[in-house]
Coordinates of C-alpha atoms and ligand atoms in Angstrom, one line a residue:
M1 CA 179.6 200.0 83.9
R2 CA 180.4 197.2 81.6
L3 CA 179.1 193.8 80.8
S4 CA 181.2 191.0 79.3
F5 CA 180.7 187.4 78.3
H6 CA 183.2 184.6 79.2
G7 CA 181.3 181.5 78.3
A8 CA 178.1 180.3 76.7
A9 CA 178.5 183.0 74.1
G10 CA 177.8 181.1 70.8
G11 CA 177.4 177.7 72.5
V12 CA 175.3 176.2 75.3
T13 CA 178.0 175.5 77.9
G14 CA 180.5 177.5 80.1
S15 CA 178.1 180.2 81.3
C16 CA 180.0 183.0 82.8
H17 CA 179.0 186.7 82.6
R18 CA 180.8 189.6 84.2
L19 CA 179.6 193.0 85.4
E20 CA 182.0 195.7 86.3
L21 CA 180.1 198.1 88.5
G22 CA 182.4 200.9 89.4
R23 CA 185.0 199.3 91.5
R24 CA 183.2 196.2 92.2
Q25 CA 183.0 193.2 89.9
V26 CA 180.3 190.7 89.9
L27 CA 180.2 187.3 88.0
I28 CA 176.9 185.5 87.1
D29 CA 177.8 181.7 87.0
C30 CA 181.2 180.1 86.3
G31 CA 180.3 177.1 84.2
L32 CA 182.3 174.3 82.6
F33 CA 182.6 173.9 78.9
Q34 CA 181.2 170.5 78.0
G35 CA 181.1 168.5 74.7
G36 CA 182.7 170.6 71.9
R37 CA 185.9 169.6 70.2
T38 CA 188.4 170.6 72.9
P39 CA 186.6 171.1 76.3
Q40 CA 189.8 170.4 78.3
E41 CA 191.6 173.2 76.6
E42 CA 188.5 175.5 76.8
N43 CA 188.2 175.0 80.5
A44 CA 192.0 175.2 81.3
A45 CA 192.3 178.5 79.2
P46 CA 192.4 181.9 81.0
F47 CA 189.1 183.2 82.1
G48 CA 189.5 186.5 80.3
F49 CA 189.6 188.5 83.6
D50 CA 191.5 188.4 86.8
P51 CA 189.7 185.9 89.2
A52 CA 191.2 187.8 92.3
A53 CA 189.5 191.0 91.1
I54 CA 185.9 189.4 91.4
D55 CA 184.1 190.4 94.6
I56 CA 180.9 188.4 94.2
L57 CA 179.8 185.4 92.2
I58 CA 176.0 184.8 92.0
L59 CA 175.2 181.2 90.9
T60 CA 171.9 180.7 89.0
H61 CA 171.8 176.9 89.5
A62 CA 173.7 173.8 90.1
H63 CA 174.2 172.4 86.6
L64 CA 178.0 171.9 85.9
D65 CA 177.8 174.1 82.8
H66 CA 176.9 176.8 85.3
C67 CA 179.1 176.0 88.3
G68 CA 181.8 173.7 87.1
R69 CA 184.6 176.3 86.8
I70 CA 184.3 177.6 90.4
P71 CA 187.1 175.3 91.6
L72 CA 189.3 176.7 88.9
L73 CA 188.3 180.3 89.8
V74 CA 189.2 179.7 93.4
R75 CA 192.4 177.9 92.5
R76 CA 193.3 181.0 90.4
G77 CA 192.7 183.6 93.1
F78 CA 189.1 184.2 93.6
R79 CA 188.5 185.2 97.4
G80 CA 185.0 186.7 97.0
E81 CA 181.6 185.6 98.1
I82 CA 179.4 183.1 96.4
I83 CA 175.7 183.7 96.7
C84 CA 172.8 181.4 95.6
T85 CA 169.6 179.8 96.9
A86 CA 169.8 177.1 99.7
A87 CA 168.8 174.3 97.4
T88 CA 171.4 175.4 94.8
R89 CA 174.1 175.4 97.5
E90 CA 173.3 171.8 98.4
L91 CA 173.1 170.6 94.8
A92 CA 176.3 172.5 93.8
R93 CA 178.2 170.7 96.7
L94 CA 177.0 167.3 95.4
V95 CA 177.6 168.1 91.8
L96 CA 181.1 169.5 92.3
L97 CA 182.3 166.7 94.6
D98 CA 181.1 164.2 92.1
A99 CA 182.9 166.0 89.2
A100 CA 186.1 166.1 91.3
S101 CA 186.0 162.4 92.0
L102 CA 185.4 161.7 88.3
N103 CA 188.3 164.0 87.4
E104 CA 190.5 162.2 89.8
E105 CA 189.5 158.7 88.5
E106 CA 190.2 159.8 85.0
A107 CA 193.6 161.3 85.8
R108 CA 194.6 158.0 87.6
R109 CA 193.4 156.1 84.6
R110 CA 195.4 158.3 82.1
G111 CA 198.6 158.1 84.1
R112 CA 201.0 160.4 85.9
R113 CA 201.3 163.2 83.4
H114 CA 197.6 164.0 83.4
A115 CA 196.6 166.3 86.3
P116 CA 192.9 166.4 87.0
L117 CA 191.2 169.8 85.9
F118 CA 190.3 170.2 89.6
D119 CA 190.2 167.8 92.5
T120 CA 188.4 167.3 95.7
L121 CA 190.6 169.8 97.6
D122 CA 189.7 172.5 95.1
V123 CA 186.0 171.8 95.6
M124 CA 186.5 172.0 99.4
D125 CA 188.2 175.4 99.0
S126 CA 185.3 176.5 96.7
L127 CA 182.7 175.4 99.3
D128 CA 184.4 177.7 101.8
R129 CA 183.5 180.7 99.5
F130 CA 179.7 180.1 99.7
G131 CA 178.2 183.0 101.8
R132 CA 174.8 184.4 102.0
I133 CA 171.9 182.3 101.0
A134 CA 169.4 184.1 98.7
R135 CA 165.7 183.9 99.4
L136 CA 163.6 184.4 96.2
G137 CA 162.6 188.0 95.9
E138 CA 164.5 189.5 98.7
P139 CA 167.2 192.0 97.8
I140 CA 170.7 191.5 98.9
A141 CA 173.3 194.3 99.1
L142 CA 176.3 193.8 97.0
G143 CA 178.2 197.0 97.7
P144 CA 177.6 200.9 97.3
G145 CA 174.6 201.3 95.0
V146 CA 174.4 197.7 94.0
T147 CA 171.7 195.2 95.0
A148 CA 170.7 191.7 93.6
S149 CA 167.6 189.7 93.9
L150 CA 166.9 186.1 92.8
H151 CA 163.6 185.0 91.1
E152 CA 162.1 181.6 90.3
A153 CA 163.5 180.2 87.0
G154 CA 161.6 176.9 87.0
H155 CA 164.6 175.0 85.4
I156 CA 165.9 172.6 88.2
L157 CA 165.5 172.7 92.0
G158 CA 166.9 175.9 93.3
S159 CA 167.3 177.6 90.0
A160 CA 166.9 181.3 89.7
S161 CA 167.1 184.4 87.5
V162 CA 169.2 187.3 88.8
L163 CA 168.1 191.0 88.8
I164 CA 171.1 193.4 89.5
E165 CA 169.9 197.0 90.3
T166 CA 172.3 199.8 90.5
G167 CA 171.7 203.3 91.9
A168 CA 173.8 206.5 93.1
P169 CA 176.9 206.6 93.1
L170 CA 176.4 204.5 89.9
P171 CA 174.1 205.3 86.9
P172 CA 170.6 203.7 87.5
R173 CA 170.3 200.3 85.7
R174 CA 168.2 197.1 86.0
I175 CA 169.8 194.1 84.4
L176 CA 168.1 190.7 84.4
F177 CA 170.1 187.5 83.9
S178 CA 167.7 184.7 83.1
G179 CA 169.9 181.8 83.9
D180 CA 168.4 178.7 82.5
I181 CA 164.6 179.0 82.1
G182 CA 162.2 176.1 82.5
P183 CA 159.0 175.6 80.5
R184 CA 155.8 176.9 82.1
E185 CA 154.5 173.5 82.6
R186 CA 156.6 171.3 84.9
L187 CA 156.0 168.2 87.0
L188 CA 157.8 169.3 90.2
L189 CA 158.7 173.0 89.8
R190 CA 156.8 176.2 89.9
P191 CA 156.8 178.2 86.5
P192 CA 159.4 180.9 86.0
A193 CA 158.5 184.2 87.5
P194 CA 160.7 186.9 86.1
P195 CA 160.6 190.4 87.8
A196 CA 159.3 193.1 85.5
G197 CA 161.0 196.4 84.7
A198 CA 164.6 195.5 83.7
G199 CA 165.9 197.6 80.8
I200 CA 168.5 195.0 79.9
A201 CA 168.2 191.2 79.7
V202 CA 170.8 188.6 79.4
M203 CA 168.8 185.6 78.2
E204 CA 169.2 182.0 77.5
S205 CA 168.2 180.7 74.0
T206 CA 168.8 176.9 74.0
Y207 CA 165.5 176.1 72.2
G208 CA 165.0 179.5 70.6
D209 CA 163.9 177.8 67.3
R210 CA 161.4 175.1 68.5
N211 CA 158.7 174.2 70.9
H212 CA 158.5 171.0 73.0
R213 CA 155.7 168.5 73.0
D214 CA 153.0 169.1 75.5
L215 CA 153.7 167.7 79.0
D216 CA 150.4 165.8 79.4
A217 CA 151.0 164.0 76.1
T218 CA 154.5 163.3 77.1
V219 CA 153.5 161.7 80.4
A220 CA 150.8 159.7 78.6
E221 CA 153.3 158.4 76.0
F222 CA 155.8 157.5 78.8
E223 CA 153.2 155.5 80.7
A224 CA 152.0 153.7 77.6
V225 CA 155.5 152.5 76.8
L226 CA 155.9 151.2 80.4
Q227 CA 152.5 149.5 80.3
R228 CA 153.3 147.7 77.1
A229 CA 156.8 146.5 78.2
V230 CA 155.4 145.3 81.6
A231 CA 152.6 143.5 79.8
R232 CA 154.9 141.5 77.7
G233 CA 157.2 140.6 80.6
G234 CA 160.2 142.7 79.6
N235 CA 162.5 145.0 81.6
V236 CA 162.5 148.8 81.1
I237 CA 165.9 150.7 81.1
I238 CA 165.6 154.4 81.6
P239 CA 168.9 156.2 81.2
S240 CA 168.5 159.4 83.2
F241 CA 170.2 162.5 84.4
A242 CA 170.5 162.4 88.2
L243 CA 169.2 166.0 88.7
E244 CA 165.5 166.7 88.2
R245 CA 164.9 164.1 85.6
A246 CA 165.3 161.0 87.9
Q247 CA 163.0 162.6 90.5
E248 CA 160.4 163.5 87.8
I249 CA 160.5 159.9 86.5
L250 CA 159.9 158.6 90.1
F251 CA 157.1 161.0 90.6
V252 CA 155.4 160.2 87.3
I253 CA 155.7 156.4 87.9
G254 CA 154.4 156.8 91.5
R255 CA 151.3 158.8 90.3
A256 CA 150.6 156.3 87.6
I257 CA 150.7 153.5 90.2
A258 CA 148.5 155.4 92.7
S259 CA 145.9 155.8 90.0
G260 CA 146.0 152.2 88.8
R261 CA 147.6 152.9 85.3
L262 CA 150.6 150.9 86.3
P263 CA 150.6 147.8 88.5
A264 CA 151.1 148.4 92.3
G265 CA 153.7 145.7 92.4
L266 CA 155.9 147.3 89.8
Q267 CA 159.5 146.8 90.8
V268 CA 161.5 150.0 90.3
F269 CA 165.3 150.2 90.8
L270 CA 167.0 153.6 91.3
D271 CA 170.5 152.6 90.4
S272 CA 172.4 155.9 90.5
P273 CA 174.1 157.1 93.7
M274 CA 174.0 160.6 92.4
A275 CA 170.3 160.5 91.8
S276 CA 169.6 159.0 95.2
A277 CA 171.6 161.8 96.9
A278 CA 169.8 164.5 94.7
T279 CA 166.5 163.0 95.8
R280 CA 167.5 163.4 99.4
I281 CA 168.1 167.0 98.7
F282 CA 164.8 167.5 96.9
R283 CA 162.9 166.1 100.0
R284 CA 164.7 168.8 102.1
H285 CA 163.5 171.6 99.9
G286 CA 159.7 171.2 99.7
A287 CA 159.3 175.1 99.7
A288 CA 161.2 175.2 96.4
L289 CA 158.7 172.8 94.6
R290 CA 155.2 173.2 93.4
P291 CA 152.9 174.0 96.3
E292 CA 150.9 170.8 96.1
I293 CA 154.2 168.8 96.1
G294 CA 155.7 170.8 99.0
A295 CA 152.3 170.2 100.8
L296 CA 152.8 166.5 100.4
L297 CA 156.3 166.5 101.9
E298 CA 155.0 168.7 104.7
R299 CA 152.4 166.0 105.6
G300 CA 155.1 163.4 105.6
R301 CA 154.1 161.9 102.3
D302 CA 157.1 161.3 100.0
P303 CA 156.4 162.0 96.2
F304 CA 159.7 160.2 95.2
T305 CA 159.0 156.9 96.8
L306 CA 157.1 154.0 95.4
P307 CA 155.7 150.8 96.9
G308 CA 158.3 148.7 95.0
L309 CA 161.2 151.0 94.9
H310 CA 164.7 149.7 95.5
V311 CA 167.6 152.0 95.8
T312 CA 170.9 150.2 95.0
R313 CA 173.8 151.2 97.1
D314 CA 177.0 149.6 95.7
A315 CA 178.3 148.2 92.5
A316 CA 177.7 144.7 93.4
Q317 CA 174.0 145.4 94.0
S318 CA 174.0 147.1 90.7
R319 CA 175.5 144.1 88.9
A320 CA 173.1 141.7 90.5
L321 CA 170.2 143.5 88.6
G322 CA 171.6 141.9 85.5
R323 CA 169.9 138.7 86.7
L324 CA 166.4 140.2 86.4
R325 CA 164.7 138.6 83.4
G326 CA 161.6 140.8 83.3
G327 CA 159.1 143.0 85.1
A328 CA 161.7 145.5 86.3
V329 CA 162.1 149.2 85.6
I330 CA 165.7 150.3 86.0
I331 CA 166.6 154.0 86.2
A332 CA 170.3 154.5 85.9
G333 CA 172.8 157.1 84.9
S334 CA 174.2 158.5 82.7
G335 CA 171.4 160.2 80.7
M336 CA 173.4 160.0 77.4
C337 CA 174.8 156.5 78.3
T338 CA 178.4 157.9 78.1
G339 CA 179.4 156.2 81.3
G340 CA 177.9 155.0 84.6
R341 CA 175.8 152.0 85.4
V342 CA 173.3 152.2 82.6
R343 CA 175.9 150.7 80.3
H344 CA 175.9 147.3 82.0
H345 CA 172.1 147.4 82.1
L346 CA 172.1 148.0 78.3
R347 CA 174.6 145.2 77.7
R348 CA 172.3 142.8 79.7
N349 CA 169.0 144.0 78.2
L350 CA 169.5 145.2 74.6
A351 CA 169.5 141.9 73.0
R352 CA 166.0 140.8 74.1
A353 CA 162.9 141.9 72.2
E354 CA 160.5 142.0 75.2
N355 CA 162.7 144.7 76.8
A356 CA 162.4 148.4 76.3
V357 CA 164.8 151.3 76.6
V358 CA 163.3 154.7 77.2
F359 CA 165.3 157.9 76.5
V360 CA 163.8 160.8 78.5
G361 CA 166.5 163.5 77.8
F362 CA 168.7 165.2 75.5
A363 CA 171.3 163.0 73.5
A364 CA 174.2 164.8 72.0
Q365 CA 175.8 163.6 68.7
G366 CA 178.3 160.9 69.1
T367 CA 177.0 159.6 72.5
L368 CA 175.8 155.9 72.9
A369 CA 172.3 157.2 73.5
R370 CA 172.3 159.1 70.1
I371 CA 173.8 155.9 68.4
L372 CA 171.0 153.8 69.7
I373 CA 168.3 156.4 68.9
D374 CA 169.6 156.7 65.3
G375 CA 169.0 153.0 64.9
A376 CA 172.4 151.1 65.2
P377 CA 171.7 147.4 64.6
S378 CA 174.3 146.4 67.3
V379 CA 176.6 148.3 69.7
R380 CA 179.9 147.4 71.4
L381 CA 179.7 147.4 75.2
S382 CA 182.7 146.1 77.4
G383 CA 184.2 144.5 74.4
E384 CA 181.2 142.6 73.4
E385 CA 179.0 143.2 70.2
I386 CA 175.4 143.3 71.5
P387 CA 172.6 143.1 69.0
V388 CA 169.9 145.7 69.5
R389 CA 166.5 143.8 69.7
A390 CA 164.8 145.7 72.5
S391 CA 162.3 148.4 71.6
L392 CA 163.7 152.0 71.8
H393 CA 161.6 155.0 72.7
T394 CA 162.5 158.7 72.7
I395 CA 160.3 160.8 74.8
G396 CA 161.2 164.5 74.2
G397 CA 158.7 166.5 76.2
F398 CA 160.4 166.2 79.6
S399 CA 162.8 169.1 78.8
A400 CA 164.0 171.4 81.6
H401 CA 164.4 174.2 79.1
A402 CA 161.7 176.5 77.9
G403 CA 160.7 176.1 74.2
R404 CA 160.5 179.1 71.9
D405 CA 157.0 180.3 72.8
D406 CA 157.8 180.1 76.6
L407 CA 161.1 182.1 76.1
I408 CA 159.2 184.8 74.2
D409 CA 156.7 184.7 77.0
W410 CA 159.3 185.1 79.7
H411 CA 160.6 188.1 77.9
R412 CA 157.2 189.7 77.8
R413 CA 156.5 188.9 81.5
A414 CA 159.8 190.5 82.3
G415 CA 158.3 193.8 80.8
A416 CA 159.9 193.3 77.4
P417 CA 163.5 194.6 78.2
G418 CA 164.5 196.8 75.2
R419 CA 168.0 195.5 75.0
V420 CA 168.6 191.7 75.1
F421 CA 171.9 189.8 75.0
L422 CA 171.2 186.2 73.9
V423 CA 173.6 183.6 75.3
H424 CA 173.5 179.9 76.1
G425 CA 172.3 178.8 72.6
E426 CA 173.9 177.5 69.3
D427 CA 173.8 180.2 66.7
A428 CA 170.7 178.9 64.7
P429 CA 168.4 178.9 67.7
R430 CA 169.6 182.2 69.1
R431 CA 169.2 183.8 65.7
A432 CA 165.7 182.4 65.4
L433 CA 164.8 183.7 68.9
A434 CA 166.2 187.1 68.1
G435 CA 163.5 187.5 65.4
G436 CA 160.8 186.7 67.9
L437 CA 161.9 189.3 70.4
E438 CA 161.4 192.3 68.1
P439 CA 161.2 195.3 68.5
A440 CA 163.9 194.8 71.2
E441 CA 167.5 195.5 70.3
V442 CA 169.0 192.0 70.3
I443 CA 172.7 191.3 70.6
L444 CA 174.5 188.0 70.1
P445 CA 177.8 188.3 72.0
A446 CA 180.9 186.4 71.1
L447 CA 183.4 184.9 73.8
H448 CA 185.0 187.7 75.8
E449 CA 183.2 190.4 74.1
G450 CA 182.1 193.3 76.3
W451 CA 179.6 196.4 76.2
D452 CA 179.5 199.6 78.2
L453 CA 176.1 199.9 79.8
Ligands
ZN1 ZN1 170.9 174.1 83.5

């Protein structure tokens, strides 16, 4: 038996881990490399194994850095079965189709010599490979002597950790892949619930060196920023990721309106087709949410709608929001302001001091979000130099990833596996987390490195 790492080994993207179990080969995730210096080359490079030799791919969740190389895997010969939860399947379909259309658009823009990394047809071929739906906690047979079970990971809707168990004719092993792990305190999701008893864990380490701000304090800070902006008659622009964060923001605003902390007539615009589609998927999966939120949906109460919510459909409606002079909250993508509709809202709103821009997610170096957060006096948008006079706020505590203490707690609740491979983290955080997991033997694998188990 052998375990090898073909992505997210020394970085946070491209998750792809391979188990050779006798004659069967199982992949856990097949994600896209993102950011970095040469993501195109990294994604187009050989996988480090033969895609046609993979029998089963288990997908932990629908983020692109976990599912985004599936279309390439299929194009290069994978004909096995993809297994995931019901919500992950629906979200992965949305995310992959969206990525394909962005790839096609970019290829058209760059001209004839640039082929898209993958296109809509590749995604359709990939969707044909999705097979059994995993229900949390129920074992699924993967072949002679191999079963898998998926367990709540609390990261985004549908996210799961994967336990692989082997027995005769193979040596007995229990190997737990964390996937991405959420913090214990979340607005919409249940806390992670790792199964106990694995001897080996493959574990994420994104925030292995720090803790996040407490969730209640984060929500209070967010509400206070909105209250102040509304009181002075400004607009509030919230650049947001479409998956999970947009739904959390709708939920928080809805709760604040219901308890009188924000005005009932507050006009909120959800200006992201992707976020609107994802919200529809959330509504269909109440059972995957926290019990009290699932119960609301069950009773026909929608936790993602507000009295003054407007969902824009087309680009013309989106542009028309530029005429709003105050009193509106606009939630739009992309979260890091690298593209999407949020850019024209920033162009229209940054120059006026009564407005506010609220960053509620991670902002990588070099992105417009990061440039604004770092205090640029003006930014260039659509060829126009826009002075930054609006108030800017960074609210850090909404993270979908566990902080250091929650990661250590996850390892403890998994029965403290004695051998831990740390993946999905830059080197500094994963080294820092390694210290916190002692006395376990902690290994920091490099790309394409493998171990006999
Ligand atoms: Zn993720």
